[in-house]
Coordinates of C-alpha atoms in Angstrom, one line a residue:
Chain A
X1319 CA -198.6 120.6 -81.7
X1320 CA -197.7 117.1 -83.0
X1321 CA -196.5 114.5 -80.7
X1322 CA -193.3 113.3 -81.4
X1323 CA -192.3 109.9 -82.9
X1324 CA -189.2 108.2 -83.5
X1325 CA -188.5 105.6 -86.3
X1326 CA -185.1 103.4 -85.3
X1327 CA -183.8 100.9 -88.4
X1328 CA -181.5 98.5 -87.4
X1329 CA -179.7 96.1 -89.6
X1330 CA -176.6 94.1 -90.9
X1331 CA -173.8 93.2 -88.4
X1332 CA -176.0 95.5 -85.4
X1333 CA -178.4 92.8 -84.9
X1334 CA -176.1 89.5 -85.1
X1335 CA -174.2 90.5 -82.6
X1336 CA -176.1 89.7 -79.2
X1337 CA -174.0 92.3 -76.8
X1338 CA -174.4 94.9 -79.9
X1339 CA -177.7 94.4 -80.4
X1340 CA -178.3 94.6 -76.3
X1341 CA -176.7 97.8 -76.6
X1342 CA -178.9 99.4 -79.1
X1343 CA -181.8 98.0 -78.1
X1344 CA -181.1 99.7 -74.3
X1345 CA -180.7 102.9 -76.5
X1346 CA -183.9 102.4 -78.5
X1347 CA -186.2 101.8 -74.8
X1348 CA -184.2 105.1 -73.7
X1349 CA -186.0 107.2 -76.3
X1350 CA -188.2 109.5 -75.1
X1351 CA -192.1 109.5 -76.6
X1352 CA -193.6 107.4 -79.4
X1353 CA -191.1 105.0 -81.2
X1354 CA -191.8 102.1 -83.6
X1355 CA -188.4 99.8 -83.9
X1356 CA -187.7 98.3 -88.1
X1357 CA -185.0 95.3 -88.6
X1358 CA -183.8 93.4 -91.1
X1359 CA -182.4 89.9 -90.2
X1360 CA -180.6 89.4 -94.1
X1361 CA -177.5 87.5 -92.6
X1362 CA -179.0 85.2 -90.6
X1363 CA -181.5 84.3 -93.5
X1364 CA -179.1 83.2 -95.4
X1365 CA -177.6 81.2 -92.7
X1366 CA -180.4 79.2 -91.9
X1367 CA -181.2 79.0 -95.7
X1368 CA -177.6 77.5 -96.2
X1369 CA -178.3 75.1 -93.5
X1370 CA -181.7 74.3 -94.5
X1371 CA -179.7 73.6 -98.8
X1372 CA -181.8 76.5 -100.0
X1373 CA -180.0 78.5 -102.9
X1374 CA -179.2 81.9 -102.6
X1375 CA -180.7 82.7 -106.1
X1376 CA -179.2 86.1 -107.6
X1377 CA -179.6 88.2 -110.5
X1378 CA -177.5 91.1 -111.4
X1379 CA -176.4 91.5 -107.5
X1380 CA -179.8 91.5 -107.1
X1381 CA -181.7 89.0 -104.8
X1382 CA -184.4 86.8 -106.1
X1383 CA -187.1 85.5 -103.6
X1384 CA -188.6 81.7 -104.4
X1385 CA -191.3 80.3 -102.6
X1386 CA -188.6 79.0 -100.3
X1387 CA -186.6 81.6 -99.9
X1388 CA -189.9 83.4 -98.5
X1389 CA -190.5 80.8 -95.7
X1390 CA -187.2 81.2 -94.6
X1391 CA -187.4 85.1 -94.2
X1392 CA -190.6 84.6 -92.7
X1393 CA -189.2 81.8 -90.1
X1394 CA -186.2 84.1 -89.6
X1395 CA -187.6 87.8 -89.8
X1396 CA -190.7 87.6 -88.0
X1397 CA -189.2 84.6 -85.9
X1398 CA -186.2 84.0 -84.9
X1399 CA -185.4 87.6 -84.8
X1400 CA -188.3 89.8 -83.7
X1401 CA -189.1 87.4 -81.2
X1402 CA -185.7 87.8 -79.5
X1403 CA -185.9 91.8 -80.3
X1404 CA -189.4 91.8 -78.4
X1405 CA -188.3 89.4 -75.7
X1406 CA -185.5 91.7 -75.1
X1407 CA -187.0 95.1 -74.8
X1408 CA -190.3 93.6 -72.4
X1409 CA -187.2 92.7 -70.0
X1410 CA -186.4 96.5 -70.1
X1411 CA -190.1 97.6 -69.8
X1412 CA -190.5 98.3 -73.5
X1413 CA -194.1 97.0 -74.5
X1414 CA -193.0 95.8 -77.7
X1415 CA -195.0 93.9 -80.1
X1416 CA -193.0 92.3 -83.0
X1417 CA -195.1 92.4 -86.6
X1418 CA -194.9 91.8 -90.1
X1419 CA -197.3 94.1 -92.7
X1420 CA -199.2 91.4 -92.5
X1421 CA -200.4 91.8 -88.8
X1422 CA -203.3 94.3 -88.2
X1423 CA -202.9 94.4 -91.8
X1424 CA -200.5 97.5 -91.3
X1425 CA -198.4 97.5 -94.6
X1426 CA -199.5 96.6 -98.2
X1427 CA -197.7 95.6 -100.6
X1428 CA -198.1 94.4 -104.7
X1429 CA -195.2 92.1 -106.0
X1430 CA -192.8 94.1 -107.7
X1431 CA -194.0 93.7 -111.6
X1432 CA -192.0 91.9 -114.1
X1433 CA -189.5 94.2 -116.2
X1434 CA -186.2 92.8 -117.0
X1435 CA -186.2 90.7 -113.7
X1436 CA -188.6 88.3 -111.9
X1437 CA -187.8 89.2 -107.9
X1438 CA -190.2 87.0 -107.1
X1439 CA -192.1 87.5 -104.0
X1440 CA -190.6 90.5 -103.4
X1441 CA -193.3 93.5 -102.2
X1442 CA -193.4 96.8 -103.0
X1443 CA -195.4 99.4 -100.4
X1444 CA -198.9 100.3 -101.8
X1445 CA -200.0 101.4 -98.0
X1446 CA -199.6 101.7 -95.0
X1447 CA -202.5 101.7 -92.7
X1448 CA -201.4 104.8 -90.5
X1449 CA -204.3 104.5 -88.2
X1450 CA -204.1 100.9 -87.0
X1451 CA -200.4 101.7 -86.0
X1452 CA -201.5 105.2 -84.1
X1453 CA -204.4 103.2 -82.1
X1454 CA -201.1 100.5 -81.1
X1455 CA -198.9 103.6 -80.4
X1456 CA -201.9 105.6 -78.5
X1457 CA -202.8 102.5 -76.1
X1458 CA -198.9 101.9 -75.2
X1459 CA -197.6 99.5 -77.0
X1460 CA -194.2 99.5 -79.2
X1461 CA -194.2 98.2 -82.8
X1462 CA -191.1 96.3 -84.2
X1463 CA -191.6 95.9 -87.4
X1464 CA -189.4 93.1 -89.9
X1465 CA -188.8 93.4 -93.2
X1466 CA -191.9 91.5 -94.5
X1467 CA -195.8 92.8 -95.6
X1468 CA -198.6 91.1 -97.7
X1469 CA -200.4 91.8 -100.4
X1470 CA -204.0 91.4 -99.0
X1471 CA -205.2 88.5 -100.5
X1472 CA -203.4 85.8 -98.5
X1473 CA -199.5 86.1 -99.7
X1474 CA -197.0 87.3 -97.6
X1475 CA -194.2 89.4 -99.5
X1476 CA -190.3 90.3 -98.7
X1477 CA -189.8 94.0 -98.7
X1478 CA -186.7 95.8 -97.6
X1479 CA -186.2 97.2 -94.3
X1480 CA -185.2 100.5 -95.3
X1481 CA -188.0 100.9 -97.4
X1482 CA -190.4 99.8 -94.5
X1483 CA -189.2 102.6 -92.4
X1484 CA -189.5 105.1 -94.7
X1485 CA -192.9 103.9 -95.9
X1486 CA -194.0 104.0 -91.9
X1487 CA -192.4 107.1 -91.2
X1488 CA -193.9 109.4 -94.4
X1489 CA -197.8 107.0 -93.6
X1490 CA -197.5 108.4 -89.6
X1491 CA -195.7 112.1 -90.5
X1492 CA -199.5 113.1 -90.7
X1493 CA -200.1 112.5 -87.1
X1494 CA -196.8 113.3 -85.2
X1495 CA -193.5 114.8 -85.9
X1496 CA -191.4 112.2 -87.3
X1497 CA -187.7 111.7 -87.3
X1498 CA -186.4 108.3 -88.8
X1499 CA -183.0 106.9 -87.8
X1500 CA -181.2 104.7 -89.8
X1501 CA -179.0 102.8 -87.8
X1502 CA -175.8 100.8 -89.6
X1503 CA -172.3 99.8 -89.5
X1504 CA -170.7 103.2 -90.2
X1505 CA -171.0 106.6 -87.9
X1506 CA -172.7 108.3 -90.5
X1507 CA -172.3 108.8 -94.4
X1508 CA -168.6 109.5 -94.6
X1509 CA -166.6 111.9 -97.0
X1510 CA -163.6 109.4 -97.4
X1511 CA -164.8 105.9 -97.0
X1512 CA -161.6 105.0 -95.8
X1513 CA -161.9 107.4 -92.8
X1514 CA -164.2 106.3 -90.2
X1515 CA -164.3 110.1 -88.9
X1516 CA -164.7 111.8 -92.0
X1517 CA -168.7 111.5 -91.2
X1518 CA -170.4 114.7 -93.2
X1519 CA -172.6 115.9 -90.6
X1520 CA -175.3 117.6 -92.7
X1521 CA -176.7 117.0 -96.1
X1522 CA -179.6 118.7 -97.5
X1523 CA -180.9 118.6 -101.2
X1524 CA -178.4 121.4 -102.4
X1525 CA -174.8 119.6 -101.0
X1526 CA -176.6 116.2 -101.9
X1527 CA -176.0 116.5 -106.0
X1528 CA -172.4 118.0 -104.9
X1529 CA -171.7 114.7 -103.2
X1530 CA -173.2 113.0 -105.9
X1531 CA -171.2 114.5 -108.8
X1532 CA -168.4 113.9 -106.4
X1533 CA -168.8 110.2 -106.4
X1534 CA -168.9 110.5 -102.8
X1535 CA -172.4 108.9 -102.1
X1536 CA -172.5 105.8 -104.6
X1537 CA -172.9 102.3 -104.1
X1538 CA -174.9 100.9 -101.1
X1539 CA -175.5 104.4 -99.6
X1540 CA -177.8 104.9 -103.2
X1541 CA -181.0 103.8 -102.0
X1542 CA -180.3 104.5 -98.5
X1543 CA -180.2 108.0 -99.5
X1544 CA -183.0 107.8 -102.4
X1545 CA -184.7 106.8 -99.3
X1546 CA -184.0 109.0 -96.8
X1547 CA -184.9 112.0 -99.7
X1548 CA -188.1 110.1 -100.6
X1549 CA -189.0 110.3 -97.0
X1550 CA -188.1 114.0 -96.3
X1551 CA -190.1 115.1 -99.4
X1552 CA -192.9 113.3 -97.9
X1553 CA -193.7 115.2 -94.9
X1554 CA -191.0 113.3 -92.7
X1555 CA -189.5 115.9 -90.5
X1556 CA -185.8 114.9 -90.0
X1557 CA -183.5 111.7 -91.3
X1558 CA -180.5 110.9 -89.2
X1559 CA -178.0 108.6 -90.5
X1560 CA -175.3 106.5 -88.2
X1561 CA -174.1 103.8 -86.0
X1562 CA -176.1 103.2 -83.0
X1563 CA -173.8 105.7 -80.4
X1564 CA -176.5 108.1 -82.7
X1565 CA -179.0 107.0 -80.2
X1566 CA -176.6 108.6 -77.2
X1567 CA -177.8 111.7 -76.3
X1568 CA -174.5 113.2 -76.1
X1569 CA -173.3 112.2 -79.6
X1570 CA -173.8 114.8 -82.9
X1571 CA -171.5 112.6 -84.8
X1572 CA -173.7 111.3 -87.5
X1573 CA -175.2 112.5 -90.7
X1574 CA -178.7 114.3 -90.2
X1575 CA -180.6 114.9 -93.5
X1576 CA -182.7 117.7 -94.4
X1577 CA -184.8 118.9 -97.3
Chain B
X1100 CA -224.1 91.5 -69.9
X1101 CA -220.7 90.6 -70.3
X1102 CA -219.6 90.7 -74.2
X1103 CA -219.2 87.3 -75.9
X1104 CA -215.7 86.0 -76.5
X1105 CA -214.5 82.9 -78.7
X1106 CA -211.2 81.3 -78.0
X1107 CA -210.3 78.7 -81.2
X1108 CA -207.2 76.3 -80.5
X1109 CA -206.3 74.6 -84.0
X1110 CA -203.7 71.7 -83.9
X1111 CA -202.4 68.6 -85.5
X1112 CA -203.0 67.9 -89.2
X1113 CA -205.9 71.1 -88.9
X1114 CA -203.2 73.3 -89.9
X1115 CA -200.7 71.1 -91.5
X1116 CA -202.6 70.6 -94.5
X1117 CA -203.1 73.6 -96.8
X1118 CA -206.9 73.0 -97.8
X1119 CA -208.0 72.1 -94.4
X1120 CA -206.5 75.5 -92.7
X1121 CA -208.4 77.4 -95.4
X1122 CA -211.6 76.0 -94.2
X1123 CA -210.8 76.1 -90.6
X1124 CA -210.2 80.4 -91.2
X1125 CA -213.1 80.4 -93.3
X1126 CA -215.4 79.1 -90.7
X1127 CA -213.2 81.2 -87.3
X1128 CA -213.6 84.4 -89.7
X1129 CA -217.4 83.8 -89.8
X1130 CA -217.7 83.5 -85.7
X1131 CA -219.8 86.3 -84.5
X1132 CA -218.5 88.8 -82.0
X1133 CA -214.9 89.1 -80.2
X1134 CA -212.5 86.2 -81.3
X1135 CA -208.9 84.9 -80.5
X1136 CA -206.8 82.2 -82.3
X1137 CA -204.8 80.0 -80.8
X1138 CA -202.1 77.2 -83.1
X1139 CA -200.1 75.4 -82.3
X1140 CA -197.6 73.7 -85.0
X1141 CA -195.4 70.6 -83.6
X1142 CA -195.6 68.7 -87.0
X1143 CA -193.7 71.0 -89.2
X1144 CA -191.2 72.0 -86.5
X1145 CA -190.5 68.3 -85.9
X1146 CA -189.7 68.3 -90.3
X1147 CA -187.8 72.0 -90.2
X1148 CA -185.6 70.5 -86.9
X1149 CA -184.9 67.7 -88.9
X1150 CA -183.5 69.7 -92.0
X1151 CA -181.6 71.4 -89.8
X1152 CA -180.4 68.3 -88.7
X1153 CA -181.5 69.0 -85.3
X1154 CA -182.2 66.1 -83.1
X1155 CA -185.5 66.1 -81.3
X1156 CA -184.4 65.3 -77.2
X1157 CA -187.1 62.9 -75.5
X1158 CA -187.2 62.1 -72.0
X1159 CA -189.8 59.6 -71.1
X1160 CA -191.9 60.4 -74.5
X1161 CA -192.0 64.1 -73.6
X1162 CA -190.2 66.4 -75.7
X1163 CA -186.9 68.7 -74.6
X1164 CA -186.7 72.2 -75.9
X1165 CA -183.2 72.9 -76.2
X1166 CA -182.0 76.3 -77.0
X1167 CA -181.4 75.0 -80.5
X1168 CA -185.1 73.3 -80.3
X1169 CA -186.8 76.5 -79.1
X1170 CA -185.3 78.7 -82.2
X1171 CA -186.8 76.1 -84.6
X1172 CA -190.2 76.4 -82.6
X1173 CA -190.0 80.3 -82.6
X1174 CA -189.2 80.3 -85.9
X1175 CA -191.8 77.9 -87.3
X1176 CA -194.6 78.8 -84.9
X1177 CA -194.1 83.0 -84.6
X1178 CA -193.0 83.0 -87.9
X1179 CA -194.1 80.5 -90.5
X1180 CA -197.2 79.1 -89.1
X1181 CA -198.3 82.7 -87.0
X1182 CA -197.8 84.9 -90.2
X1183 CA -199.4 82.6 -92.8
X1184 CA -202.4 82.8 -91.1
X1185 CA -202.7 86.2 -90.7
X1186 CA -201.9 87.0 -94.1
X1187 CA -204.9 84.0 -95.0
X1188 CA -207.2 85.9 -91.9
X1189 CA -206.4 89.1 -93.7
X1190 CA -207.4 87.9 -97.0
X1191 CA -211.0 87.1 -95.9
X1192 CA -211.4 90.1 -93.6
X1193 CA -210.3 89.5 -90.2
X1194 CA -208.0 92.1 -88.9
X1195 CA -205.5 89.6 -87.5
X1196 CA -202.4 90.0 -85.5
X1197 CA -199.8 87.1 -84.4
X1198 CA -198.4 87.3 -81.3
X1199 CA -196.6 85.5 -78.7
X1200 CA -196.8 85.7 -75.6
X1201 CA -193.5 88.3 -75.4
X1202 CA -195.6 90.1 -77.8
X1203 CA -197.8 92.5 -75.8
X1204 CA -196.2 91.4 -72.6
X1205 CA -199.7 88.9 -73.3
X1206 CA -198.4 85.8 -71.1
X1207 CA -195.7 85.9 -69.0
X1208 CA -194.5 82.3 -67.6
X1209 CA -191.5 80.4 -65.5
X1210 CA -189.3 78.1 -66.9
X1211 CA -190.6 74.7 -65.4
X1212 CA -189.0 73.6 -62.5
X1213 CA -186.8 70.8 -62.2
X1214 CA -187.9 67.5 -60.6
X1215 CA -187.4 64.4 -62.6
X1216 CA -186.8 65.6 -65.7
X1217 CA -185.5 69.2 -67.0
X1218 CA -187.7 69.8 -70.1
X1219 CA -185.4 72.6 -70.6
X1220 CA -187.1 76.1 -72.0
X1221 CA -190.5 75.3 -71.2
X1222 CA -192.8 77.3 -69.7
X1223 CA -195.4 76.7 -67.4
X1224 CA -197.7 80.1 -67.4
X1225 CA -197.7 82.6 -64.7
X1226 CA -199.9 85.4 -65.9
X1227 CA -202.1 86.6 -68.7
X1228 CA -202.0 90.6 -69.3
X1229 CA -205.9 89.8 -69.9
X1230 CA -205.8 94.0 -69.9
X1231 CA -203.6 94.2 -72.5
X1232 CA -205.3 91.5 -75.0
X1233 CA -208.8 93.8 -73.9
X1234 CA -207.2 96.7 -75.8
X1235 CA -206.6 94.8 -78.9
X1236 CA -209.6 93.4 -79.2
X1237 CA -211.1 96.9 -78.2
X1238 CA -209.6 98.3 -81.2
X1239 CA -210.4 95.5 -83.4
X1240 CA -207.6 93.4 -83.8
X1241 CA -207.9 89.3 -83.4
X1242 CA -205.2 88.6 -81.5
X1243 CA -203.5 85.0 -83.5
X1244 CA -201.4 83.4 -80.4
X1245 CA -198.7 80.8 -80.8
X1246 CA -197.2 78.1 -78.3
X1247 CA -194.3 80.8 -77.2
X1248 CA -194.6 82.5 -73.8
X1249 CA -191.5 84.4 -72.1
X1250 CA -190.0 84.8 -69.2
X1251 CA -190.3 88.9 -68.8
X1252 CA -185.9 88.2 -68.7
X1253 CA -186.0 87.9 -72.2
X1254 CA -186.1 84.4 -72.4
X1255 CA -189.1 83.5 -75.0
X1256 CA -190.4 79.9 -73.5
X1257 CA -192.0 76.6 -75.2
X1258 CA -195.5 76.1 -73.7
X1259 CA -198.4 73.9 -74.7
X1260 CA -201.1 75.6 -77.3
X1261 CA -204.0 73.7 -75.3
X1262 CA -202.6 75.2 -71.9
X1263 CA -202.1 78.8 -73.6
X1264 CA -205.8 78.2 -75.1
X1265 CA -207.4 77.5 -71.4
X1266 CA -204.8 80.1 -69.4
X1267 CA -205.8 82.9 -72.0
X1268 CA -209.5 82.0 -71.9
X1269 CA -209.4 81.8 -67.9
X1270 CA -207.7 85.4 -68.2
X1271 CA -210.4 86.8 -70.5
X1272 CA -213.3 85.7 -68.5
X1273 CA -213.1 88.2 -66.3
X1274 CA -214.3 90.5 -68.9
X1275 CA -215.8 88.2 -71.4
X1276 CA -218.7 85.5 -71.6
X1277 CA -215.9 83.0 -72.9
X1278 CA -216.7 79.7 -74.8
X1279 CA -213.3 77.8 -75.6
X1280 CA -213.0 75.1 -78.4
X1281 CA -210.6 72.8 -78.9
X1282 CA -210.5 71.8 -83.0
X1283 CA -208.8 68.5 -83.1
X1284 CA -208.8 65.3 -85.5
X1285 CA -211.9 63.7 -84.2
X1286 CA -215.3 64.9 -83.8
X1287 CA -215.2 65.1 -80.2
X1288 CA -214.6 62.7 -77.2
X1289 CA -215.3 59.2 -78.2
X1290 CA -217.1 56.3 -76.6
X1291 CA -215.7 54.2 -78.6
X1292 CA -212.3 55.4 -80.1
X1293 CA -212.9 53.0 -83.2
X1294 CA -216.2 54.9 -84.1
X1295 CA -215.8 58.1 -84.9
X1296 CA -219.7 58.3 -84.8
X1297 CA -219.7 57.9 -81.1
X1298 CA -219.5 61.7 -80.1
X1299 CA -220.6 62.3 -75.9
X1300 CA -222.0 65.2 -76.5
X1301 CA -222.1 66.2 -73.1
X1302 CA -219.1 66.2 -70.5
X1303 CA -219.9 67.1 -66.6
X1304 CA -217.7 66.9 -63.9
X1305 CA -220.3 64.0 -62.6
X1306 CA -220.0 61.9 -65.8
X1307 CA -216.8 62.5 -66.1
X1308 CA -215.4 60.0 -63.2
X1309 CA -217.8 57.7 -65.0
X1310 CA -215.8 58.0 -67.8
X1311 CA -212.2 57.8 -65.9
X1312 CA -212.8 55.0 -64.4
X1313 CA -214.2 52.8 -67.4
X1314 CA -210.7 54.1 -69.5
X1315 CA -213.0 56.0 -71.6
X1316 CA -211.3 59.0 -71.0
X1317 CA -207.4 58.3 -71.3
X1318 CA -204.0 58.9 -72.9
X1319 CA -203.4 61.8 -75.5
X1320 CA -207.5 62.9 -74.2
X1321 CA -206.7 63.0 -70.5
X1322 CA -204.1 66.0 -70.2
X1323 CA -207.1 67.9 -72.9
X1324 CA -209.7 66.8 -70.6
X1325 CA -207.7 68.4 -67.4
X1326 CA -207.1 71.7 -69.5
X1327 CA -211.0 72.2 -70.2
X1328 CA -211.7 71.1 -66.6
X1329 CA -209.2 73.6 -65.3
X1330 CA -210.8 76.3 -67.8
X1331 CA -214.1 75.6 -66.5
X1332 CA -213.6 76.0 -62.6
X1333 CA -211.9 79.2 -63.5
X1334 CA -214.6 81.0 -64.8
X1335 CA -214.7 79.8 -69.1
X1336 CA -218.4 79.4 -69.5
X1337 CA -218.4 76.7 -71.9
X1338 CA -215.3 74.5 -73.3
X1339 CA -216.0 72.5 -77.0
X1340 CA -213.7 69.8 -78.3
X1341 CA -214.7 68.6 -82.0
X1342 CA -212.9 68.8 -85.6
X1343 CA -213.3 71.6 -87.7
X1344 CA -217.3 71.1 -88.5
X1345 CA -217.6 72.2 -84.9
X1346 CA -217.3 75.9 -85.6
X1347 CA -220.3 75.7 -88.2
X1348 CA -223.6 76.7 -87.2
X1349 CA -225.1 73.5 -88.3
X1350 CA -223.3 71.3 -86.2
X1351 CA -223.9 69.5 -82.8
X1352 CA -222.2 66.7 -83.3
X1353 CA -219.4 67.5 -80.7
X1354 CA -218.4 67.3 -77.3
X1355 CA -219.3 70.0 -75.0
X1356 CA -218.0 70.5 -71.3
X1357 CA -219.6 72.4 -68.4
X1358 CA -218.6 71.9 -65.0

């Protein structure tokens, strides 16, 4: 039998808040068996890159990564922030060790090609090196990964969190049983997004085009859920969707996915 | 026989300048056997603090790490710096990993104590998890450290990359046959600070008064000098001090201390 492993994403407000994100993080060192720990760190980016007089450059809603833009996701991802997130969970006995894709050359990535937008140094997954992260797992340590890889000749990349925990999840579903958690603002994916306790508890592929049709699942939730399928189809055992009370272990209110 | 182990410490304008890093990682990937590198990266925290319009605090010509000074130093050192050259290690085949010392639980160490001054959140280092840096290099990972250590509170600390260089070295040699070097500006400890072709080649604790007391040995060498002397009578083999040339296998035109 397969040993299990647990993915946690954590993003938006979750991590700016320093109580919040003490909270969750005692949650995530609660977790029973293998777990590997993904965040983001988007708000405070663009907080130090306003200080710092670096544009926020858009296109179509879409953010564009310049050379400068990079060093200040790099200063604040796999600074700023996963220092503190590490720092944190060794002061609750978690052996945490913070990384980028770069380190131990875990996830690569090529820079998104050119179609009607230039991202710029934007990365998308090629691979993720599975067994690197298994021999970190196996001799005790915790990864926490940021949002940030390389392409493997000398150029670090931005790549969404969300992504990155997918990617990690479907490269170590081989090894263990795998259940990601995405951890946000809301208690789960919600029928009425006006009603915090409308969460839909269950979605599988079937009531997923329902919810679709129904305009009930559009917007941001999109790629989260394009995500969360593209992981399931890839050998990922479960997806659980929901604030980070999902972590409790006496709390079913939240959105678990299923093929 | 006890496996051979390298220790490199870059500093100063080695890694502020984008030509000279590439050579410095070009000759530290071609080093034979185990290897761990050690940066620090002062320079362009100083010029990120002062975009930020953070003021750098001196007390006697030694620097204070506020709490706002210690995010610019984990941000430029654990992220800028520490991920840069892993991606450039990664390029050229070293399986590189940048840590601090939260990272790994690797070096634990105590705010320094108050006598004179407060330097604020620096840390003076209490222990090396020498077992835990074993297990990465095991696996095949060279461990990249920067000048952050923490507390084991959660508290990430500002400590000197010369001191992590010899305390990390001192650690290892337990397990290791450890040389340490010290890359630097010059080509080694001078006679005759004008000529930079007056390399002693040779440093013992016997010429080494000699050198004290003529003022050979003073200033900015002097806390260098007490690091490689402290290395030695804890167990380092060998301690180098020279400029990049020194890790090429052609070169003895540097300054090597034994006890």
């Amino acid at each position: 039998m397969k040993q299990k492993l647990s993915i946690v994403k954590i993003g938006g407000y979750l991590i700016e808040e320093e109580a919040r994100l003490s909270k969750i993080l005692d949650l995530f060192s609660k977790i029973e068996g293998n777990k590997i720990l993904v965040h983001g760190g988007g708000k405070k980016a663009t907080e130090i890159g306003n200080k710092l007089g670096i544009e926020t450059k858009m296109s179509n809603g879409r953010r564009i990564t310049d050379i400068q833009s990079l060093d200040v996701a790099v200063m604040v991802y796999s600074g700023l922030v996963s220092k503190n997130i590490v720092a944190q969970l060794q002061a609750i006995g978690i052996n945490a060790l913070g990384m980028s894709g770069a380190d131990g050359n875990t996830i690569q990535a090529y820079k998104r090609p050119v179609k009607d937008v230039d991202f710029g140094l934007v990365g998308d997954v090629k691979e993720v090196n599975a067994y690197g992260i298994f021999q970190l797992l196996q001799v005790g340590f915790t990864p926490v990964f940021c949002a940030l890889t390389h392409d493997g000749k000398g150029q670090l990349l931005n790549t969404n969190a969300d992504t990155i925990a997918a990617e990690v999840a479907i490269g170590l579903s081989q090894d263990f049983d795998t259940t990601l958690y995405y951890c946000f603002e809301k208690k789960g994916v919600l029928q009425d997004i006006e009603d915090e306790d409308s969460v839909i508890t269950h979605i599988d592929s079937k009531n997923y085009d329902v919810l679709l049709a129904k305009g009930i699942i559009a917007d941001g939730m999109l790629p989260k859920m394009h995500n969360c399928f593209y992981a399931l189809r890839n050998n990922v055992a479960k997806v659980c969707i929901g604030d980070d009370s999902m972590l409790s272990e006496n709390n079913s209110n939240f959105t678990t996915l299923t093929l």
